[in-house]
CSV table of C-alpha atoms in Angstrom, one decimal:
chain,number,residue,atom,x,y,z
K,1,ARG,CA,-8.1,-29.0,-10.3
K,2,HIS,CA,-4.7,-29.3,-8.6
K,3,LEU,CA,-1.8,-27.4,-9.9
K,4,ASP,CA,1.9,-28.1,-9.3
K,5,GLY,CA,5.2,-26.5,-10.2
K,6,ALA,CA,5.3,-23.7,-12.8
K,7,ASP,CA,1.5,-23.8,-13.4
K,8,ARG,CA,0.8,-23.2,-9.7
K,9,LYS,CA,3.3,-20.4,-9.5
K,10,ALA,CA,1.9,-18.7,-12.6
K,11,VAL,CA,-1.7,-18.9,-11.3
K,12,LEU,CA,-0.7,-17.6,-7.8
K,13,ASP,CA,1.4,-14.8,-9.3
K,14,ARG,CA,-1.5,-13.7,-11.5
K,15,ALA,CA,-4.0,-13.9,-8.7
K,16,THR,CA,-1.7,-12.0,-6.4
K,17,ALA,CA,-1.3,-9.2,-9.0
K,18,VAL,CA,-5.0,-8.9,-9.5
K,19,LEU,CA,-5.8,-8.9,-5.7
K,20,LYS,CA,-3.0,-6.4,-5.1
K,21,SER,CA,-4.6,-4.0,-7.6
K,22,VAL,CA,-8.0,-4.5,-5.9
K,23,VAL,CA,-6.4,-3.8,-2.5
K,24,ASP,CA,-4.8,-0.6,-3.9
K,25,GLU,CA,-8.1,0.5,-5.2
K,26,THR,CA,-10.5,-0.5,-2.4
K,27,ARG,CA,-8.2,-0.2,0.7
K,28,THR,CA,-10.4,-2.7,2.6
K,29,THR,CA,-9.0,-4.7,5.4
K,30,ARG,CA,-10.8,-7.8,4.1
K,31,ASP,CA,-9.1,-7.6,0.7
K,32,ALA,CA,-5.7,-7.0,2.4
K,33,TYR,CA,-6.2,-10.0,4.6
K,34,LEU,CA,-7.0,-12.2,1.6
K,35,LEU,CA,-3.8,-10.8,-0.1
K,36,ALA,CA,-1.7,-11.7,2.9
K,37,GLN,CA,-3.1,-15.3,2.7
K,38,LEU,CA,-2.4,-15.4,-1.0
K,39,TYR,CA,1.1,-14.2,-0.5
K,40,ARG,CA,1.6,-17.0,2.1
K,41,ALA,CA,0.2,-19.6,-0.2
K,42,GLY,CA,2.5,-18.5,-2.9
K,43,GLY,CA,5.6,-18.8,-0.7
K,44,LYS,CA,6.0,-15.0,-0.4
K,45,ARG,CA,6.2,-14.9,3.4
K,46,PRO,CA,7.9,-11.5,3.7
K,47,GLU,CA,5.2,-9.8,1.7
K,48,SER,CA,2.5,-11.6,3.8
K,49,VAL,CA,4.1,-10.5,7.0
K,50,GLN,CA,4.3,-6.9,5.7
K,51,VAL,CA,0.6,-6.8,4.9
K,52,LEU,CA,-0.3,-8.5,8.3
K,53,ASN,CA,1.8,-5.9,10.2
K,54,GLN,CA,-0.1,-3.1,8.5
K,55,LEU,CA,-3.4,-4.8,9.4
K,56,LEU,CA,-2.3,-5.3,13.0
K,57,GLN,CA,-1.3,-1.7,13.3
K,58,ALA,CA,-4.8,-0.7,12.3
K,59,ASP,CA,-6.5,-3.3,14.5
K,60,PRO,CA,-4.1,-4.8,17.0
K,61,LYS,CA,-6.8,-6.9,18.8
K,62,ASN,CA,-8.1,-8.7,15.6
K,63,LEU,CA,-7.7,-12.4,16.4
K,64,ASP,CA,-7.6,-13.4,12.7
K,65,TYR,CA,-4.6,-11.2,12.1
K,66,LEU,CA,-2.9,-12.4,15.3
K,67,VAL,CA,-3.4,-16.1,14.5
K,68,MET,CA,-2.1,-15.7,11.0
K,69,ALA,CA,0.9,-13.7,12.0
């Protein structure tokens, strides 16, 4: 199903909140990377960049992080 407008924003905001709580609990880099992608998909680029910068500080040679940044 394809969502546009307010429906898309609502779904992405809810998914972001859920994944953010998962990241806060698990502290795994995989979850944090997914959160950065979700932020970017939701148009929250500054938040995405912040998460990516944290990931890059922890693992500066990770190609996935470098490509997405």
